[in-house]
Amino acid sequence: WADCQRAAEKWLSPPRYVAAIVKPADSTQIRFEPKGLTSEEVIAHFDSISFPSTDLVTGHGITYPAGDTISFSLTDNAAYRREVLPNGMTVIVKSSPDTRVFAMTVFGKNRSATEPANQAGITDFVNRCLEKGTVTRTAQELARDLSKIGATVTLYDNPWIPYDDRYTTRQYSFLKFETVDEYACRGFHLFSEMVLFPAFDSAEVESVRRSMLSTLARNSASPSDVARDLYYQTLFRDRAYANPIMGTPQSLGSISLADLKGYHLEIYAPENMILTIVTNRPADTVMGWINGVFGRLAATGFVPKQPVQPEPVLTLQSAHTELAKEQIVLYLGSPVPGATSDEAIDLAIAASILSDRLYLTLREKQGLAYSVGANAVFDREFGWFYASIGTAAANYQKALDGVILQMEKLKLDGPTQAEVNRARNQTWGSLMSARLSSINQAYYLAVNEYLGREPNYDATFFRELSQVTTDSVRRAASKYFSTDAGVLATAGKRL
């Protein structure tokens, strides 16, 4: 506030500004009329003059810098410290002199694998309750104290914000917190209280349940949401990843207050947590805070539950959900190797190239799609690939044929060198952009730890990215982008 007062005294007192007032005109007042050339004078001027003609191609040599390749290098001045506490909790602190933001992320490992079979969505339920008060603060008091330090907390996907669901996955649960470095210690203890000691007030729990049921009802009419969940149900069958992240009305309705409290102690047991922090404070200082709070937690004996990979798919397995919509969305995909595979980066680039081709051909040229793309997702020991498109019901077969054609062309002909360069550059650029904020740096530190990578894996990734070739992409695509053995999930109107 003192800074605001000094600024106001300097710039707002005495007044040195210009004020403009707009009001209805008085009938006796002369109205404002702009002065200048009339339209006739402007036309007459340009009719009376001529402009010289200049050829900008012949006789004018212009050298453009090469833009299809970039240097895949990363300079990192940060210091990393990784420890496993005696209670089994994994902690990573990134001390960077360049940041002025304190960012903290907590992962609960193996999200869907940890959920009881009949309680799908309980992780999301627990996360939403964390902001509804702690054992020492009501929901209003907690919101007030977070506001006082300008903190931002993200505990679940906001359905009203496009594209932020890219952080939400069946693999892990995330809790994200950030504030300015001035309030680092205060923010650390406040967020730690939210994570470890939620109130689970019965009235707030029921309010969260109603909100989740409302979101589920809205999503149940969305062809894209239904098709995506149907793809996972068909690919993973009776395994944990088949369950929807938010659960179902039946599973949410069966979850009791005691269930929430008991599950919270499992998903956020020390043995099941990854804590990452990005700050400009010394790592020793931050580790002192961590040991003073999380280090005091006793080991629970909880054994993290590992996800089970899908069975090999030898034929094309189709599934459809009929919706009263004029659109239809399809997901076509199959299992692929995990993050530890030597082919993972080639598969990621192949999916990026396919996504661009689908966009250019099916959306831009043929006008078949209102949404289209492809993606490869990696868990530690397995992964999955899918191409998706949303189109009018009447264009379904044409859209499906177009997706299959582009997949087959990439498998048989492979990509061009220009496509590989562009995909590598896009991947490099998107990763660098994602790492600009401290909160995303903390998030991806946790992702890398979950996948069994080193804290500074980004530098290794960039080196491996530069080694991707047209041949390696073609081999990966031809091996895993199957069009006759996989899962075809659709939702919408079938004509």
XYZ file of C-alpha atoms in Angstrom:
495
model
C 0.000 0.000 0.000
C 2.909 2.313 0.729
C 4.123 1.804 -2.850
C 0.660 2.676 -4.155
C 0.589 5.849 -2.077
C 3.980 6.958 -3.343
C 2.897 6.375 -6.940
C -0.348 8.287 -6.382
C 1.449 11.241 -4.810
C 3.826 11.375 -7.742
C 1.385 10.985 -10.621
C -2.107 11.845 -9.420
C -1.533 14.843 -7.150
C -1.610 17.594 -8.227
C -3.647 16.615 -11.283
C -1.536 16.339 -14.449
C -3.963 14.407 -16.555
C -6.438 15.148 -19.322
C -10.116 14.424 -18.732
C -12.751 14.050 -21.461
C -16.463 14.327 -20.744
C -19.136 13.041 -23.147
C -22.743 14.105 -22.520
C -25.936 14.892 -24.455
C -25.625 18.107 -26.449
C -27.419 21.292 -25.419
C -29.790 22.446 -28.159
C -28.294 25.953 -28.035
C -24.719 24.700 -28.074
C -22.657 24.525 -31.233
C -21.875 20.873 -31.826
C -18.379 19.623 -32.558
C -17.597 19.206 -36.218
C -14.257 17.693 -37.271
C -12.244 19.765 -39.722
C -10.527 18.192 -42.697
C -10.880 17.277 -46.342
C -14.252 16.333 -47.663
C -14.708 12.940 -49.352
C -14.891 14.698 -52.719
C -11.556 16.415 -52.091
C -9.909 13.134 -51.102
C -11.195 11.371 -54.246
C -10.138 14.245 -56.457
C -6.625 14.201 -54.958
C -6.015 10.511 -55.668
C -7.544 10.821 -59.128
C -4.976 13.488 -59.987
C -1.788 11.699 -58.904
C 0.046 8.539 -59.929
C 2.294 6.115 -58.053
C 5.510 4.638 -59.423
C 5.493 0.898 -60.102
C 8.299 -1.052 -58.421
C 9.190 -4.691 -59.062
C 10.212 -6.151 -55.717
C 11.359 -9.469 -57.175
C 13.704 -8.835 -60.099
C 16.805 -6.828 -59.367
C 16.331 -6.877 -55.610
C 18.128 -9.778 -53.958
C 16.807 -10.566 -50.497
C 18.473 -13.192 -48.347
C 16.225 -14.839 -45.783
C 17.664 -16.686 -42.787
C 16.966 -20.415 -42.621
C 13.940 -20.974 -40.417
C 13.304 -24.709 -40.683
C 15.925 -25.740 -38.127
C 16.860 -24.420 -34.730
C 19.459 -25.233 -32.134
C 18.150 -27.685 -29.550
C 20.108 -26.503 -26.546
C 19.102 -25.478 -23.062
C 21.008 -23.302 -20.611
C 19.903 -23.957 -17.048
C 21.402 -21.930 -14.204
C 19.256 -23.601 -11.564
C 20.430 -25.987 -8.856
C 18.418 -29.157 -8.296
C 18.095 -31.135 -5.098
C 16.236 -34.427 -4.909
C 15.662 -36.356 -1.700
C 13.535 -39.235 -0.519
C 12.476 -38.535 3.065
C 12.631 -41.322 5.671
C 8.842 -41.689 5.406
C 9.108 -42.465 1.674
C 8.084 -39.078 0.265
C 10.000 -37.824 -2.802
C 11.022 -34.162 -2.755
C 12.634 -32.059 -5.510
C 13.675 -28.434 -5.004
C 14.758 -26.293 -7.941
C 16.579 -23.185 -6.748
C 16.705 -20.676 -9.575
C 18.083 -17.135 -9.244
C 15.879 -16.005 -12.149
C 12.472 -16.535 -10.550
C 10.514 -14.204 -8.313
C 7.666 -16.656 -7.828
C 7.401 -19.449 -5.293
C 5.723 -22.457 -6.923
C 4.791 -25.766 -5.345
C 3.252 -28.925 -6.801
C 2.101 -32.085 -5.045
C 1.419 -35.295 -6.969
C -0.572 -38.242 -5.734
C 0.851 -41.096 -7.800
C -1.199 -43.615 -9.740
C -4.501 -41.787 -9.552
C -6.903 -44.210 -11.228
C -5.005 -47.294 -10.040
C -5.413 -46.179 -6.413
C -9.161 -45.535 -6.626
C -11.432 -48.360 -5.437
C -13.171 -50.057 -8.362
C -16.634 -48.815 -7.384
C -15.502 -45.294 -6.416
C -14.221 -43.815 -9.658
C -13.803 -40.063 -9.309
C -12.993 -40.104 -5.596
C -9.597 -38.446 -6.242
C -11.275 -35.519 -7.958
C -13.809 -35.423 -5.110
C -11.043 -35.216 -2.489
C -9.146 -32.531 -4.413
C -12.208 -30.326 -4.674
C -12.735 -30.596 -0.928
C -9.224 -29.341 -0.154
C -10.195 -25.741 -0.910
C -13.270 -25.960 1.323
C -11.452 -25.400 4.580
C -8.868 -26.988 6.863
C -8.911 -28.147 10.475
C -8.064 -24.579 11.555
C -9.734 -22.487 8.831
C -13.190 -22.379 7.329
C -13.562 -22.162 3.567
C -14.038 -18.389 3.837
C -11.017 -17.954 6.099
C -8.875 -20.081 3.813
C -9.911 -18.061 0.759
C -9.173 -14.854 2.675
C -5.681 -15.969 3.724
C -4.832 -17.118 0.189
C -6.009 -13.790 -1.178
C -3.847 -11.876 1.289
C -0.675 -13.317 -0.236
C -1.917 -13.224 -3.838
C -1.792 -17.005 -4.081
C -3.150 -19.066 -6.962
C -4.271 -22.624 -6.262
C -5.257 -25.224 -8.877
C -6.613 -28.536 -7.607
C -8.755 -29.822 -10.497
C -9.805 -29.108 -14.048
C -11.979 -26.028 -14.449
C -14.640 -26.959 -17.049
C -15.032 -23.294 -18.045
C -11.376 -22.835 -19.045
C -10.525 -24.340 -22.459
C -7.493 -26.619 -22.781
C -6.462 -26.595 -19.090
C -7.580 -30.237 -18.891
C -4.272 -31.185 -20.529
C -2.889 -31.408 -16.990
C -5.616 -33.808 -15.866
C -4.789 -37.473 -16.359
C -5.501 -40.950 -15.064
C -1.835 -41.302 -14.173
C -1.587 -38.959 -11.187
C -3.394 -36.327 -9.166
C -1.927 -32.818 -9.050
C -2.199 -29.916 -6.596
C -0.576 -26.632 -7.712
C 0.211 -23.495 -5.702
C 2.063 -20.268 -6.446
C 2.665 -16.904 -4.808
C 5.288 -14.162 -4.921
C 8.616 -14.994 -3.311
C 8.017 -12.485 -0.512
C 5.365 -14.839 0.903
C 7.188 -18.097 0.159
C 7.395 -19.405 3.734
C 3.895 -18.278 4.631
C 2.485 -19.747 1.431
C 4.317 -23.045 1.897
C 2.784 -23.607 5.331
C -0.677 -22.507 4.231
C -0.727 -24.826 1.211
C 0.751 -27.679 3.233
C -2.136 -27.327 5.659
C -4.582 -27.542 2.762
C -2.962 -30.724 1.463
C -2.483 -32.537 4.748
C -5.299 -31.353 7.016
C -8.529 -30.700 5.078
C -11.681 -30.206 7.133
C -14.049 -32.380 5.062
C -16.970 -30.407 6.440
C -20.144 -32.372 5.695
C -22.034 -29.378 4.286
C -19.113 -28.441 2.008
C -18.748 -32.073 0.903
C -22.356 -32.182 -0.252
C -21.908 -28.868 -2.063
C -18.908 -30.328 -3.912
C -20.880 -33.460 -4.766
C -23.721 -31.419 -6.281
C -21.248 -29.371 -8.325
C -19.552 -32.513 -9.667
C -22.867 -34.133 -10.560
C -23.838 -30.970 -12.439
C -20.587 -31.058 -14.403
C -21.070 -34.756 -15.198
C -24.575 -34.059 -16.478
C -23.249 -31.388 -18.812
C -20.358 -33.580 -20.004
C -22.713 -36.488 -20.694
C -24.181 -34.497 -23.582
C -20.772 -33.654 -25.074
C -19.777 -35.969 -27.955
C -16.069 -35.235 -27.419
C -16.156 -36.046 -23.677
C -18.239 -39.179 -24.182
C -16.111 -40.443 -27.093
C -12.887 -39.882 -25.151
C -14.129 -41.802 -22.099
C -15.468 -44.557 -24.362
C -12.046 -44.869 -25.985
C -10.420 -45.471 -22.590
C -13.173 -47.891 -21.534
C -12.686 -49.940 -24.685
C -8.887 -49.857 -24.721
C -8.363 -50.670 -21.032
C -11.487 -52.804 -20.486
C -11.670 -53.805 -16.805
C -8.408 -52.069 -15.850
C -8.147 -48.887 -13.776
C -7.598 -46.511 -16.704
C -10.981 -47.531 -18.089
C -12.688 -45.485 -15.361
C -13.595 -41.841 -16.055
C -11.557 -39.296 -14.113
C -14.596 -37.555 -12.628
C -16.393 -40.826 -12.049
C -20.072 -41.442 -12.719
C -23.258 -40.267 -10.965
C -23.491 -43.718 -9.395
C -19.895 -43.778 -8.104
C -20.054 -40.212 -6.764
C -23.354 -40.926 -5.059
C -21.881 -43.919 -3.227
C -18.888 -42.065 -1.739
C -19.339 -41.261 1.958
C -17.573 -38.737 4.175
C -15.617 -41.593 5.770
C -14.594 -42.797 2.300
C -13.179 -39.353 1.465
C -11.191 -39.145 4.689
C -9.807 -42.656 4.313
C -8.894 -42.229 0.660
C -7.186 -38.895 1.347
C -4.783 -40.730 3.675
C -3.900 -43.124 0.840
C -3.567 -40.936 -2.238
C -1.586 -38.365 -0.205
C 0.302 -40.832 1.963
C 4.007 -39.895 2.179
C 4.936 -42.999 0.197
C 2.590 -41.958 -2.603
C 3.487 -38.252 -2.842
C 5.878 -36.284 -5.010
C 6.552 -32.721 -3.835
C 8.318 -30.259 -6.158
C 9.202 -26.634 -5.447
C 10.649 -23.907 -7.673
C 11.990 -20.874 -5.845
C 14.879 -18.435 -5.627
C 15.438 -19.392 -1.993
C 18.408 -21.667 -1.181
C 17.535 -25.354 -1.314
C 18.724 -25.833 2.273
C 16.243 -23.243 3.491
C 13.329 -24.836 1.664
C 14.335 -28.330 2.774
C 14.169 -27.047 6.335
C 10.525 -26.075 5.778
C 9.768 -29.429 4.170
C 11.357 -31.458 6.945
C 9.498 -29.387 9.512
C 6.113 -30.274 7.988
C 6.185 -33.267 5.626
C 9.236 -34.825 7.265
C 7.285 -35.181 10.498
C 4.680 -37.404 8.865
C 5.007 -41.011 9.880
C 5.316 -43.653 7.201
C 1.933 -45.316 6.714
C 3.053 -48.536 5.084
C 0.936 -47.725 2.025
C 2.255 -49.435 -1.108
C 1.637 -47.397 -4.283
C -0.654 -49.288 -6.638
C 0.737 -49.654 -10.135
C -1.459 -49.268 -13.235
C -1.931 -52.251 -15.539
C -1.271 -51.830 -19.239
C -3.934 -52.714 -21.811
C -4.026 -56.083 -23.505
C -2.634 -56.220 -27.053
C -5.332 -55.308 -29.570
C -5.294 -57.696 -32.530
C -8.480 -56.575 -34.292
C -10.390 -53.336 -34.700
C -12.708 -53.041 -31.699
C -15.578 -50.598 -32.179
C -17.802 -48.966 -29.577
C -20.476 -46.297 -29.993
C -22.661 -44.162 -27.742
C -25.696 -42.610 -29.413
C -26.378 -38.975 -28.509
C -29.124 -36.623 -29.622
C -26.648 -34.424 -31.469
C -26.057 -33.543 -35.087
C -22.328 -34.084 -34.567
C -20.223 -37.183 -34.094
C -16.744 -37.531 -32.596
C -14.433 -40.482 -33.188
C -11.283 -41.671 -31.466
C -9.088 -44.167 -33.308
C -6.011 -45.503 -31.525
C -4.002 -48.336 -30.049
C -1.386 -49.166 -27.382
C 2.210 -47.950 -27.785
C 5.377 -48.330 -25.668
C 5.950 -46.283 -22.523
C 8.105 -43.289 -21.652
C 11.197 -45.437 -21.112
C 11.103 -46.774 -24.679
C 13.698 -45.670 -27.217
C 10.803 -45.093 -29.628
C 8.856 -42.688 -27.406
C 10.227 -39.463 -28.915
C 9.822 -40.768 -32.468
C 6.209 -41.638 -31.672
C 5.582 -38.184 -30.218
C 6.945 -36.532 -33.371
C 4.957 -38.929 -35.587
C 1.760 -38.000 -33.714
C 2.564 -34.292 -34.100
C 3.088 -34.676 -37.868
C -0.108 -36.689 -38.232
C -2.006 -34.057 -36.252
C -0.815 -31.327 -38.630
C -1.759 -33.402 -41.681
C -5.227 -34.127 -40.342
C -5.751 -30.443 -39.623
C -4.578 -29.268 -43.052
C -6.423 -31.894 -45.107
C -9.630 -32.657 -43.220
C -10.299 -29.265 -41.684
C -8.657 -26.611 -43.827
C -8.974 -28.182 -47.296
C -12.033 -30.430 -47.016
C -13.935 -28.600 -44.268
C -14.889 -31.865 -42.566
C -13.828 -31.160 -39.006
C -14.620 -28.688 -36.281
C -11.950 -30.326 -34.114
C -9.203 -32.708 -35.184
C -5.810 -33.902 -33.972
C -3.583 -36.760 -32.851
C -1.614 -37.445 -29.696
C 0.690 -40.001 -28.072
C 0.492 -40.336 -24.273
C 3.124 -42.126 -22.208
C 3.014 -43.787 -18.822
C 6.149 -45.330 -17.352
C 5.868 -48.806 -18.894
C 3.182 -48.344 -21.545
C 1.400 -45.708 -23.562
C -1.386 -45.152 -26.030
C -1.988 -43.256 -29.230
C -5.142 -41.800 -30.753
C -6.333 -39.680 -33.634
C -9.616 -37.854 -33.116
C -12.020 -35.823 -35.193
C -15.361 -34.151 -34.607
C -17.573 -33.700 -37.642
C -21.166 -33.467 -38.814
C -23.025 -36.773 -38.613
C -23.473 -36.835 -42.391
C -19.685 -36.638 -42.883
C -18.755 -39.464 -40.515
C -17.601 -42.061 -43.053
C -15.750 -39.498 -45.113
C -13.988 -38.200 -42.015
C -13.067 -41.723 -40.844
C -11.723 -42.591 -44.279
C -9.698 -39.381 -44.262
C -8.120 -40.181 -40.890
C -7.230 -43.696 -42.016
C -5.795 -42.409 -45.306
C -3.478 -39.956 -43.573
C -2.323 -42.614 -41.110
C -1.567 -45.038 -43.956
C 0.284 -42.398 -45.983
C 2.497 -41.542 -43.021
C 3.210 -45.237 -42.426
C 4.040 -46.020 -46.053
C 5.679 -42.849 -47.331
C 6.987 -41.428 -44.089
C 7.267 -37.700 -43.373
C 9.226 -35.143 -45.335
C 12.312 -33.570 -43.820
C 10.442 -30.269 -43.616
C 7.665 -31.938 -41.592
C 10.170 -33.462 -39.167
C 11.916 -30.114 -38.761
C 8.633 -28.337 -38.142
C 7.414 -30.952 -35.648
C 10.696 -30.876 -33.738
C 10.639 -27.091 -33.655
C 7.021 -27.041 -32.493
C 7.768 -29.570 -29.753
C 10.811 -27.621 -28.637
C 8.886 -24.357 -28.689
C 5.875 -25.670 -26.804
C 8.066 -27.190 -24.108
C 10.079 -24.000 -23.705
C 6.867 -21.990 -23.542
C 5.397 -24.356 -20.955
C 8.514 -23.965 -18.789
C 8.355 -20.171 -18.714
C 6.276 -20.057 -15.526
C 7.569 -21.331 -12.210
C 4.367 -23.259 -11.560
C 4.760 -25.210 -14.794
C 8.399 -25.868 -14.020
C 7.326 -27.398 -10.704
C 4.597 -29.390 -12.439
C 6.921 -30.896 -15.062
C 9.529 -31.675 -12.417
C 6.873 -33.862 -10.806
C 5.921 -35.391 -14.174
C 9.529 -36.335 -14.869
C 9.881 -37.857 -11.413
C 6.694 -39.856 -11.897
C 8.025 -41.183 -15.217
C 11.350 -42.136 -13.655
C 13.412 -39.366 -15.239
C 16.117 -37.122 -13.823
C 15.049 -33.664 -12.532
C 16.941 -31.916 -15.359
C 15.588 -34.292 -18.016
C 14.617 -31.415 -20.310
C 18.220 -30.952 -21.424
C 18.462 -34.657 -22.264
C 15.149 -34.529 -24.119
C 16.306 -31.672 -26.320
C 19.437 -33.590 -27.305
C 17.405 -36.677 -28.170
C 14.893 -34.550 -30.067
C 17.627 -33.332 -32.409
C 18.378 -36.953 -33.358
C 14.890 -37.711 -34.702
C 14.970 -38.473 -38.450
C 12.465 -39.116 -41.216
C 13.343 -42.823 -41.124
C 12.906 -43.162 -37.357
C 9.509 -41.427 -37.525
C 8.341 -43.639 -40.411
C 9.418 -46.801 -38.576
C 7.579 -45.781 -35.416
C 4.414 -44.841 -37.320
C 4.396 -48.017 -39.422
C 4.914 -50.153 -36.328
C 2.290 -48.646 -34.013
C -0.222 -46.521 -35.980
C -2.480 -49.416 -36.868
C -5.739 -48.840 -38.734
C -7.015 -52.425 -38.628
C -6.050 -53.399 -35.064
C -7.012 -50.935 -32.375
C -9.967 -49.120 -30.840
C -12.549 -47.038 -32.686
C -14.776 -45.182 -30.217
C -17.534 -42.858 -31.418
C -20.175 -40.713 -29.770
C -22.935 -38.692 -31.389
C -25.437 -39.388 -34.136
C -24.930 -42.306 -36.480
C -26.861 -42.022 -39.758
